[in-house]
PDB file of C-alpha atoms and ligand atoms in Angstrom:
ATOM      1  CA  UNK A   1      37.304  18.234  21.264  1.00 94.00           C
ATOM      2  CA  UNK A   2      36.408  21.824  20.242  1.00 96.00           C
ATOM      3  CA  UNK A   3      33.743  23.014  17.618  1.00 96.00           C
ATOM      4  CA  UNK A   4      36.959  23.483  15.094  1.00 97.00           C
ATOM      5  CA  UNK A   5      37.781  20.386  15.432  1.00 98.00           C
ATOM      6  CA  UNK A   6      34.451  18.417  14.608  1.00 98.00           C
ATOM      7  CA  UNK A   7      34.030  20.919  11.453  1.00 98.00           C
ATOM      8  CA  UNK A   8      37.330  20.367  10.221  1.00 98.00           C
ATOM      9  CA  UNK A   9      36.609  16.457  10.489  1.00 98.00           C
ATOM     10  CA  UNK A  10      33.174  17.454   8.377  1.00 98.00           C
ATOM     11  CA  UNK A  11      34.755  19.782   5.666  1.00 98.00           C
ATOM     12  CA  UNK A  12      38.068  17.284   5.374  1.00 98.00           C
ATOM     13  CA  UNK A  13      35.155  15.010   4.276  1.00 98.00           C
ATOM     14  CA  UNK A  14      33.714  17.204   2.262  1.00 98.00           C
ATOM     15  CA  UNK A  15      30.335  17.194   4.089  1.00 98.00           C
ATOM     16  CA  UNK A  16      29.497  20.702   4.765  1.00 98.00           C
ATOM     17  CA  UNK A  17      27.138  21.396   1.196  1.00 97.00           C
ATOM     18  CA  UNK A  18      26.243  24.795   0.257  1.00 97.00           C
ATOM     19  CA  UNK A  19      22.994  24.718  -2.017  1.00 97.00           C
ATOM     20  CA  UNK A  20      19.509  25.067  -1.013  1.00 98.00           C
ATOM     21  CA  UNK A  21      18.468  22.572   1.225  1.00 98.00           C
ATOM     22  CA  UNK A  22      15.114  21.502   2.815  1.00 97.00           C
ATOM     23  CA  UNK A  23      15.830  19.949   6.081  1.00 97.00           C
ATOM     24  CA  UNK A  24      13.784  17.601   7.509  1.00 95.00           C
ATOM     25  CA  UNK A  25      11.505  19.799   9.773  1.00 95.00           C
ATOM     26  CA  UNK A  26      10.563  21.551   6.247  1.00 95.00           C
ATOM     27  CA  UNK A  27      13.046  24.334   7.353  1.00 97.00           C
ATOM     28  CA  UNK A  28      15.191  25.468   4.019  1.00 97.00           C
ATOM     29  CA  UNK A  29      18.840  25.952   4.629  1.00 98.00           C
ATOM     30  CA  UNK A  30      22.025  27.013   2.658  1.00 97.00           C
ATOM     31  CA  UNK A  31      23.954  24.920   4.472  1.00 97.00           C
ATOM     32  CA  UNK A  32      23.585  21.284   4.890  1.00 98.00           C
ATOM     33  CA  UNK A  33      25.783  18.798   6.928  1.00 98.00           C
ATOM     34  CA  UNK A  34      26.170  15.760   4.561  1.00 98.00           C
ATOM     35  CA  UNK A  35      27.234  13.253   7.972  1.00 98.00           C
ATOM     36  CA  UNK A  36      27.117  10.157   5.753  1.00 98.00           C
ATOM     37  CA  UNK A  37      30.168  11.790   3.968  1.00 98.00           C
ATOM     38  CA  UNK A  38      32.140  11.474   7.448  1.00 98.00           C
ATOM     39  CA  UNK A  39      30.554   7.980   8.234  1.00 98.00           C
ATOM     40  CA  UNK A  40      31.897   6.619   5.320  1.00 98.00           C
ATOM     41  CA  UNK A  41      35.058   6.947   7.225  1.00 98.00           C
ATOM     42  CA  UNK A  42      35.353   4.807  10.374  1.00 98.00           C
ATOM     43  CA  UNK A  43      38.574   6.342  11.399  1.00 98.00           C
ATOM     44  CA  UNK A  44      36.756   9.986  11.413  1.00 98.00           C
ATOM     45  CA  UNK A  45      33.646   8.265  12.926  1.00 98.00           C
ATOM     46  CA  UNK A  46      35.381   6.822  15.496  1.00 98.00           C
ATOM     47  CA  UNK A  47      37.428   9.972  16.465  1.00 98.00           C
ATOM     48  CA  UNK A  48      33.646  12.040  16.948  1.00 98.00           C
ATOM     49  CA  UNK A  49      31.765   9.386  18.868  1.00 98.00           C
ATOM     50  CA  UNK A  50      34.827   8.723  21.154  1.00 98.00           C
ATOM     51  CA  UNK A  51      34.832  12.115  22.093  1.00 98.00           C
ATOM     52  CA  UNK A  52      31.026  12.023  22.200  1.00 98.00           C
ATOM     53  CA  UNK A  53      30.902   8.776  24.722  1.00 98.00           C
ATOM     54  CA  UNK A  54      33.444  11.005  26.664  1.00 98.00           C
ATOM     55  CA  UNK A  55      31.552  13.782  27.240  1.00 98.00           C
ATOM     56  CA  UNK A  56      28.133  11.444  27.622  1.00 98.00           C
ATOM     57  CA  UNK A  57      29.919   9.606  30.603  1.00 98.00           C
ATOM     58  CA  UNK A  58      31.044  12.720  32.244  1.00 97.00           C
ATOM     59  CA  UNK A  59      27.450  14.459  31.921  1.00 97.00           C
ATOM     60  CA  UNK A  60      25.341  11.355  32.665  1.00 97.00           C
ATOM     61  CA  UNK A  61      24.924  10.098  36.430  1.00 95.00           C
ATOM     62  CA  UNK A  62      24.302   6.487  37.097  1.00 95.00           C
ATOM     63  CA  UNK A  63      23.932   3.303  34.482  1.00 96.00           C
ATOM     64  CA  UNK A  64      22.681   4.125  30.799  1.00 98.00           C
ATOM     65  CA  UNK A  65      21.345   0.414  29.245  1.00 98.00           C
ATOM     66  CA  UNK A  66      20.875   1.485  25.785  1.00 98.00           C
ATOM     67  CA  UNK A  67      21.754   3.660  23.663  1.00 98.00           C
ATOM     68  CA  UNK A  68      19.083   4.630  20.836  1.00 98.00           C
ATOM     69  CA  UNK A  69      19.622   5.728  17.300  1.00 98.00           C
ATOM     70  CA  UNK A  70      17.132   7.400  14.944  1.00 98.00           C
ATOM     71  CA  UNK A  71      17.911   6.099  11.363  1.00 97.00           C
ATOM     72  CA  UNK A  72      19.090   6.732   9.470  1.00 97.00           C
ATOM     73  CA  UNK A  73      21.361   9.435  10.207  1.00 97.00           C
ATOM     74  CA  UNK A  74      21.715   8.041  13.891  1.00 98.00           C
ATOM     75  CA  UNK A  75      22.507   4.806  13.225  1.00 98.00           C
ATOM     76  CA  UNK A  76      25.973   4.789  12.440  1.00 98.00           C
ATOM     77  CA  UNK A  77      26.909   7.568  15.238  1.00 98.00           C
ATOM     78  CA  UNK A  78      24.968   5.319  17.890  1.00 98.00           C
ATOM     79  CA  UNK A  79      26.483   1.791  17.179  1.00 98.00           C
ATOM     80  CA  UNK A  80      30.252   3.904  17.496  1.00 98.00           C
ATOM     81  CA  UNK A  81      29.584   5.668  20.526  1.00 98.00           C
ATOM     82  CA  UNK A  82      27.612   2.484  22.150  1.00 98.00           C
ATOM     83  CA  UNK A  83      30.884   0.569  21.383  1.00 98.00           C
ATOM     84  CA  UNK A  84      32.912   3.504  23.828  1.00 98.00           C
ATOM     85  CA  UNK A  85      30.264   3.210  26.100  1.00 98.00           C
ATOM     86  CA  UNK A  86      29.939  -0.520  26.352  1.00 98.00           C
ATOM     87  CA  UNK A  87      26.281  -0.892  26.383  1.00 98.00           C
ATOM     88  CA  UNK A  88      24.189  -2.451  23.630  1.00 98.00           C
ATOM     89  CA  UNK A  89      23.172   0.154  20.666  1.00 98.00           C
ATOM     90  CA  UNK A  90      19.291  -0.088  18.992  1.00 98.00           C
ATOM     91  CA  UNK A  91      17.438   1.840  16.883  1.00 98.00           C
ATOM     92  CA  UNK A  92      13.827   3.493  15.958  1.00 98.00           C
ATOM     93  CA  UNK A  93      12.873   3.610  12.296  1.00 97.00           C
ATOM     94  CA  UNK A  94      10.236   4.910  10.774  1.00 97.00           C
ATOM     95  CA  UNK A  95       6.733   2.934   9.517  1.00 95.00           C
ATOM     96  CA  UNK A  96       4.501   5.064   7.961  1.00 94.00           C
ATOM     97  CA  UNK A  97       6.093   8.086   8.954  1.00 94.00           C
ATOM     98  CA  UNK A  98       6.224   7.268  12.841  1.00 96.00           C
ATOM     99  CA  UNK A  99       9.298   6.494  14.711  1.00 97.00           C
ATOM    100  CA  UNK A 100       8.915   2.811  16.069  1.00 98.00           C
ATOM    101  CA  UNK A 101      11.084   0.158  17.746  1.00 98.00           C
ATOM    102  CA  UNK A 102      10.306  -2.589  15.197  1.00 96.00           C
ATOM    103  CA  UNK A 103      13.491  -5.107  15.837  1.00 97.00           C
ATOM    104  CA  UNK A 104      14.131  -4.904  19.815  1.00 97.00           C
ATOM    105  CA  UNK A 105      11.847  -5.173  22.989  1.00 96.00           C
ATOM    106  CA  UNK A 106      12.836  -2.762  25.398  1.00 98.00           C
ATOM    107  CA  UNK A 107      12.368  -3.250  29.379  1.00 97.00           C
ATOM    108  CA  UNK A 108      10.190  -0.674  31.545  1.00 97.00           C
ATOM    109  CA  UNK A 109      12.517   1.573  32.845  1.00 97.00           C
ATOM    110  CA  UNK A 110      15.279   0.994  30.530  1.00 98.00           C
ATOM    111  CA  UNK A 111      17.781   3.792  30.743  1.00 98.00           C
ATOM    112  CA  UNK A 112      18.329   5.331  27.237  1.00 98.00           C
ATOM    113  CA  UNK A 113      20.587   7.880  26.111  1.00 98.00           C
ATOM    114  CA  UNK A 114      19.352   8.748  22.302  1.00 98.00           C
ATOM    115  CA  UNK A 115      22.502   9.360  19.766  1.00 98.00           C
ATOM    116  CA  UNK A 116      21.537  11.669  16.621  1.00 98.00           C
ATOM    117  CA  UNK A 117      23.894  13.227  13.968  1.00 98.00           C
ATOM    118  CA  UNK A 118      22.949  16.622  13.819  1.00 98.00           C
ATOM    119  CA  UNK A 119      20.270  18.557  15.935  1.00 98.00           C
ATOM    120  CA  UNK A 120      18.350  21.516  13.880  1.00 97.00           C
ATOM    121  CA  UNK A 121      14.662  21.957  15.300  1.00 97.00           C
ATOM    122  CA  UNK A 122      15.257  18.752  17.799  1.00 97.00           C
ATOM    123  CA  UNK A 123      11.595  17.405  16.017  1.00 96.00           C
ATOM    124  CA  UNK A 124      13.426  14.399  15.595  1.00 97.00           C
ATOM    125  CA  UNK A 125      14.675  13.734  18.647  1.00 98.00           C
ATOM    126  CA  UNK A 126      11.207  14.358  20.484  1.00 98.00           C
ATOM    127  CA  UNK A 127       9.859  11.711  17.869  1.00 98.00           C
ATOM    128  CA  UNK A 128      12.251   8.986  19.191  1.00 98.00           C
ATOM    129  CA  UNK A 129      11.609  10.065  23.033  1.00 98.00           C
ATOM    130  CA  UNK A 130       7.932   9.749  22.351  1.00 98.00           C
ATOM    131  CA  UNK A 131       8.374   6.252  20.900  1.00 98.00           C
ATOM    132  CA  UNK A 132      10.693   5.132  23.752  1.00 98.00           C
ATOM    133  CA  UNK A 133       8.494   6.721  26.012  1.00 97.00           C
ATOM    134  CA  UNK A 134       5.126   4.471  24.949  1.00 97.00           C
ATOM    135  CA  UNK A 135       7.382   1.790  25.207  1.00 98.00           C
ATOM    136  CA  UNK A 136       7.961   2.714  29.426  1.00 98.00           C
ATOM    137  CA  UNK A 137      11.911   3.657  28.748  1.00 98.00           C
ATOM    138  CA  UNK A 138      13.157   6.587  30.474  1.00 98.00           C
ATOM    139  CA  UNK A 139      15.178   8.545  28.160  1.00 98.00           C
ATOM    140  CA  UNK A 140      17.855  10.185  30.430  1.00 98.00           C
ATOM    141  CA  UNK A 141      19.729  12.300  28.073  1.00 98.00           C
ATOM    142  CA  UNK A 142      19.731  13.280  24.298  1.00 98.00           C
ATOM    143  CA  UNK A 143      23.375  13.642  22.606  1.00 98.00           C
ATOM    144  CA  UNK A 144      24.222  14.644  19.092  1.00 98.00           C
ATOM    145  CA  UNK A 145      27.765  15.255  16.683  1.00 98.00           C
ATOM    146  CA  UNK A 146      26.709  18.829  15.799  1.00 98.00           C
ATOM    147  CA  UNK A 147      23.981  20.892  17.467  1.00 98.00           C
ATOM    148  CA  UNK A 148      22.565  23.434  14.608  1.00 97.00           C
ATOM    149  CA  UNK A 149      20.490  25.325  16.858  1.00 94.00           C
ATOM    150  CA  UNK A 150      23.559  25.994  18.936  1.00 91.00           C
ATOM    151  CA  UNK A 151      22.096  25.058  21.867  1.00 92.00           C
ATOM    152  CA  UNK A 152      18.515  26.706  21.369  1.00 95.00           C
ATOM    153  CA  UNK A 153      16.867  23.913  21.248  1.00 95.00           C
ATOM    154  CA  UNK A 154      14.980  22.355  23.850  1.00 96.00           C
ATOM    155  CA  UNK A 155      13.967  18.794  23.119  1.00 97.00           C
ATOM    156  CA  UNK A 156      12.994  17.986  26.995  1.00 96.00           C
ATOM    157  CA  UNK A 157      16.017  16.368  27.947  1.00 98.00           C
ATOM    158  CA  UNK A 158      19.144  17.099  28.809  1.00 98.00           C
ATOM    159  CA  UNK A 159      20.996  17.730  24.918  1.00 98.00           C
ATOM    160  CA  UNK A 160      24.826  17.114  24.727  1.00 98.00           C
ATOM    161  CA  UNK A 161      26.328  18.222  21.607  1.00 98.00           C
ATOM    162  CA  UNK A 162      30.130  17.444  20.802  1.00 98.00           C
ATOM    163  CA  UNK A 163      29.381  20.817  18.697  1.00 98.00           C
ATOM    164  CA  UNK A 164      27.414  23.661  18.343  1.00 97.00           C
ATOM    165  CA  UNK A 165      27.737  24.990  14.570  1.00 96.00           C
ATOM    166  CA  UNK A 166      24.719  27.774  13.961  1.00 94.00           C
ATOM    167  CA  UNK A 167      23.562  27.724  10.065  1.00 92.00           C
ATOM    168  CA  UNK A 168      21.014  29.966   9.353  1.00 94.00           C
ATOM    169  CA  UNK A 169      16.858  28.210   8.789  1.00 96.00           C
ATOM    170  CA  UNK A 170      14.482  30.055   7.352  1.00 97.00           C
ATOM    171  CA  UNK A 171      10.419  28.885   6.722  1.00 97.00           C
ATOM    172  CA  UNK A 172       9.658  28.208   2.907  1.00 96.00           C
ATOM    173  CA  UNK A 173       7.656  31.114   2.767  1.00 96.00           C
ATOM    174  CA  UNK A 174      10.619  33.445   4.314  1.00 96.00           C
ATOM    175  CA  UNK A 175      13.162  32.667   1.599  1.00 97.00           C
ATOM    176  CA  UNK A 176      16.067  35.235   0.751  1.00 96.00           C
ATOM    177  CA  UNK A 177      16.176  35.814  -2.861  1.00 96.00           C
ATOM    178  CA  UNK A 178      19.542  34.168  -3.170  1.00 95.00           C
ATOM    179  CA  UNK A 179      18.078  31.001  -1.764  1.00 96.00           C
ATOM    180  CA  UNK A 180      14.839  31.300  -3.821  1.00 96.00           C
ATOM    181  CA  UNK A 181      17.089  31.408  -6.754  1.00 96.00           C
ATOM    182  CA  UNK A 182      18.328  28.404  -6.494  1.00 95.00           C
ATOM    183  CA  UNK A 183      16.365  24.824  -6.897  1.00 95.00           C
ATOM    184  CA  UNK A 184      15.626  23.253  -3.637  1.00 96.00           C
ATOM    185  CA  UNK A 185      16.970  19.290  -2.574  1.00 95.00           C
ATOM    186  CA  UNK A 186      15.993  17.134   0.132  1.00 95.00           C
ATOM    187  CA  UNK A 187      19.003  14.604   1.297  1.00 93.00           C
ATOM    188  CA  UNK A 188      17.420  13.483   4.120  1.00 88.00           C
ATOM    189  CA  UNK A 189      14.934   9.762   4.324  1.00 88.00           C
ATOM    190  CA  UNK A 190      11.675  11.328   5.847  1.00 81.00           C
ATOM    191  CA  UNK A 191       8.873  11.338   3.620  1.00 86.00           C
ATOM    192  CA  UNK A 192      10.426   8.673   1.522  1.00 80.00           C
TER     193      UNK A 192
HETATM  194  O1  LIG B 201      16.374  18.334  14.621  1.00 53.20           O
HETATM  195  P1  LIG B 201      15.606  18.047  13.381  1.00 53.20           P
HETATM  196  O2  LIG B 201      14.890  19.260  12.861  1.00 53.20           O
HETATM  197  O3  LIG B 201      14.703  16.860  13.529  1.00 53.20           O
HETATM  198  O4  LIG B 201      16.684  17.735  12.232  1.00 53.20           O
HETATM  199  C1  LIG B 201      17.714  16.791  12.395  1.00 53.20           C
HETATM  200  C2  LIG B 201      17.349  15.440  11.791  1.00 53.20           C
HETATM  201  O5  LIG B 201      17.380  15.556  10.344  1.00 53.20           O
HETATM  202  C3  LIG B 201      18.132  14.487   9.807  1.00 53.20           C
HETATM  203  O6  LIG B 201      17.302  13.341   9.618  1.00 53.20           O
HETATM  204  P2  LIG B 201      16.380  13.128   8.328  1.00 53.20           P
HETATM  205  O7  LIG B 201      14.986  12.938   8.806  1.00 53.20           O
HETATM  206  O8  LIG B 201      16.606  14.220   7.341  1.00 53.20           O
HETATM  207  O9  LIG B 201      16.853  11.796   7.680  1.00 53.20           O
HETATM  208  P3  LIG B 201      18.201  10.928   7.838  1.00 53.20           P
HETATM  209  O10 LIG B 201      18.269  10.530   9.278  1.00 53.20           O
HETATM  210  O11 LIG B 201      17.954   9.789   6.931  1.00 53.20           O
HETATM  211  O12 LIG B 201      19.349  11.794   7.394  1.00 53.20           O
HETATM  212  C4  LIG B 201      19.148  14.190  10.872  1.00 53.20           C
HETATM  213  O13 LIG B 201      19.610  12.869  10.736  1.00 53.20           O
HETATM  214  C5  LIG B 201      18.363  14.356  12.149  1.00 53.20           C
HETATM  215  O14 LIG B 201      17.663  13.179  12.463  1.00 53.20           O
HETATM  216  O1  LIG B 202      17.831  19.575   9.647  1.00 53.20           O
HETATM  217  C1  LIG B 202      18.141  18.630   8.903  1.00 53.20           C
HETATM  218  O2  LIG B 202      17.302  17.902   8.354  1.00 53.20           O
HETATM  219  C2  LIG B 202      19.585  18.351   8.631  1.00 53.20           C
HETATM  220  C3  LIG B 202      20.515  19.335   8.591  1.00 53.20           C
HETATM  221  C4  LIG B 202      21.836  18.995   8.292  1.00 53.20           C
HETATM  222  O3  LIG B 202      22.736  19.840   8.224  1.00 53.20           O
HETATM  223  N1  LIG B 202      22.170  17.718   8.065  1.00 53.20           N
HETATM  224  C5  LIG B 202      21.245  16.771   8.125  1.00 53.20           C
HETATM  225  O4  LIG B 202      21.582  15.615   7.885  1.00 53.20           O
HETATM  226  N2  LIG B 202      19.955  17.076   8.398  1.00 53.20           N
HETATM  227 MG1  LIG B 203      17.854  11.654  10.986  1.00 53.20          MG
END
């Protein structure tokens, strides 16, 4: 599955938003990648994270036990592409603010591959390896739908992106004045 195809699935769903966005790393954006908007569809969901167990399978060697889904944007794209992997999906959530595995036990030395939506700064990511790595797992690979920093990134692992989609990110304080002009939202759960 190429790039094109992914975004096509996103804008078919009308889930590529052009505003003025603050992302979840605090990064403001013009673009924002409404995933819920494709979730909503399990035919469209299942089309992405069967292509994104593919590629998982061919770029991870040996057994993966888990895979691990940040909510909430990875919990829907986690439990599909567990179900084409065939291993058992969990998920981190967040109490007060900190990524924690409040519903599961997890065994030392658990093999995890974590399953996000989209990847921008990969902060959230290294918030769910640092969790899983407290907890004695061995996160093997990180994969995401879209990859925002086209690959620039670097979350410590190993990141496999069905798609890399750059959208420009600028600091608050580095606005264009065609972004400034126009009232900032939040979509995403953090802080709330
Ligand atoms: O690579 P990053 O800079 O961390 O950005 C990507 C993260 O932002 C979104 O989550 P968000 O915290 O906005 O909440 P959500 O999961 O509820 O959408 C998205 O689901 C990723 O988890
Ligand atoms: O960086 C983010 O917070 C982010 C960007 C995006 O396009 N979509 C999303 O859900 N989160
Ligand atoms: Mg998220």
């Amino acid at each position: 599955m190429q790039t094109s195809d992914v975004l096509d699935i996103f804008r078919s769903a009308g889930a590529v938003l052009e505003g003025h966005f603050i992302l979840t790393s605090g990064l403001r954006s013009p673009t924002f990648l409404q995933k819920a908007r494709v979730f909503m569809h399990a035919d469209k969901t299942e089309v992405l994270c069967k292509a994104l167990a593919d590629k998982i399978r061919a770029d991870v060697a040996g057994d993966i036990d888990y895979v691990v889904g940040p909510a909430i944007g990875g919990l829907i794209p986690a439990y599909e592409t567990s179900r084409h992997l065939k291993v058992p999906a969990i998920w981190v959530e967040r109490e007060q603010g900190t990524f924690r595995l409040r519903r599961f036990e997890i065994e030392k030395g658990a093999r995890v591959v974590i399953v996000e939506d989209i990847v921008t700064t990969g902060l959230s990511i290294r918030e769910t390896i640092a969790c899983l790595a407290e907890l004695g797992a061995e996160v093997v690979a990180a994969a995401c739908i879209i990859d925002r920093s086209a690959g620039k990134t670097d979350v410590g692992v190993p990141l496999i992106a069905l798609a890399e989609y750059e959208v420009p990110a600028y600091p608050a304080d580095q606005l264009p004045p065609e972004l400034a002009a126009i009232p900032a939202v939040k979509p995403g759960s953090r802080n709330i």
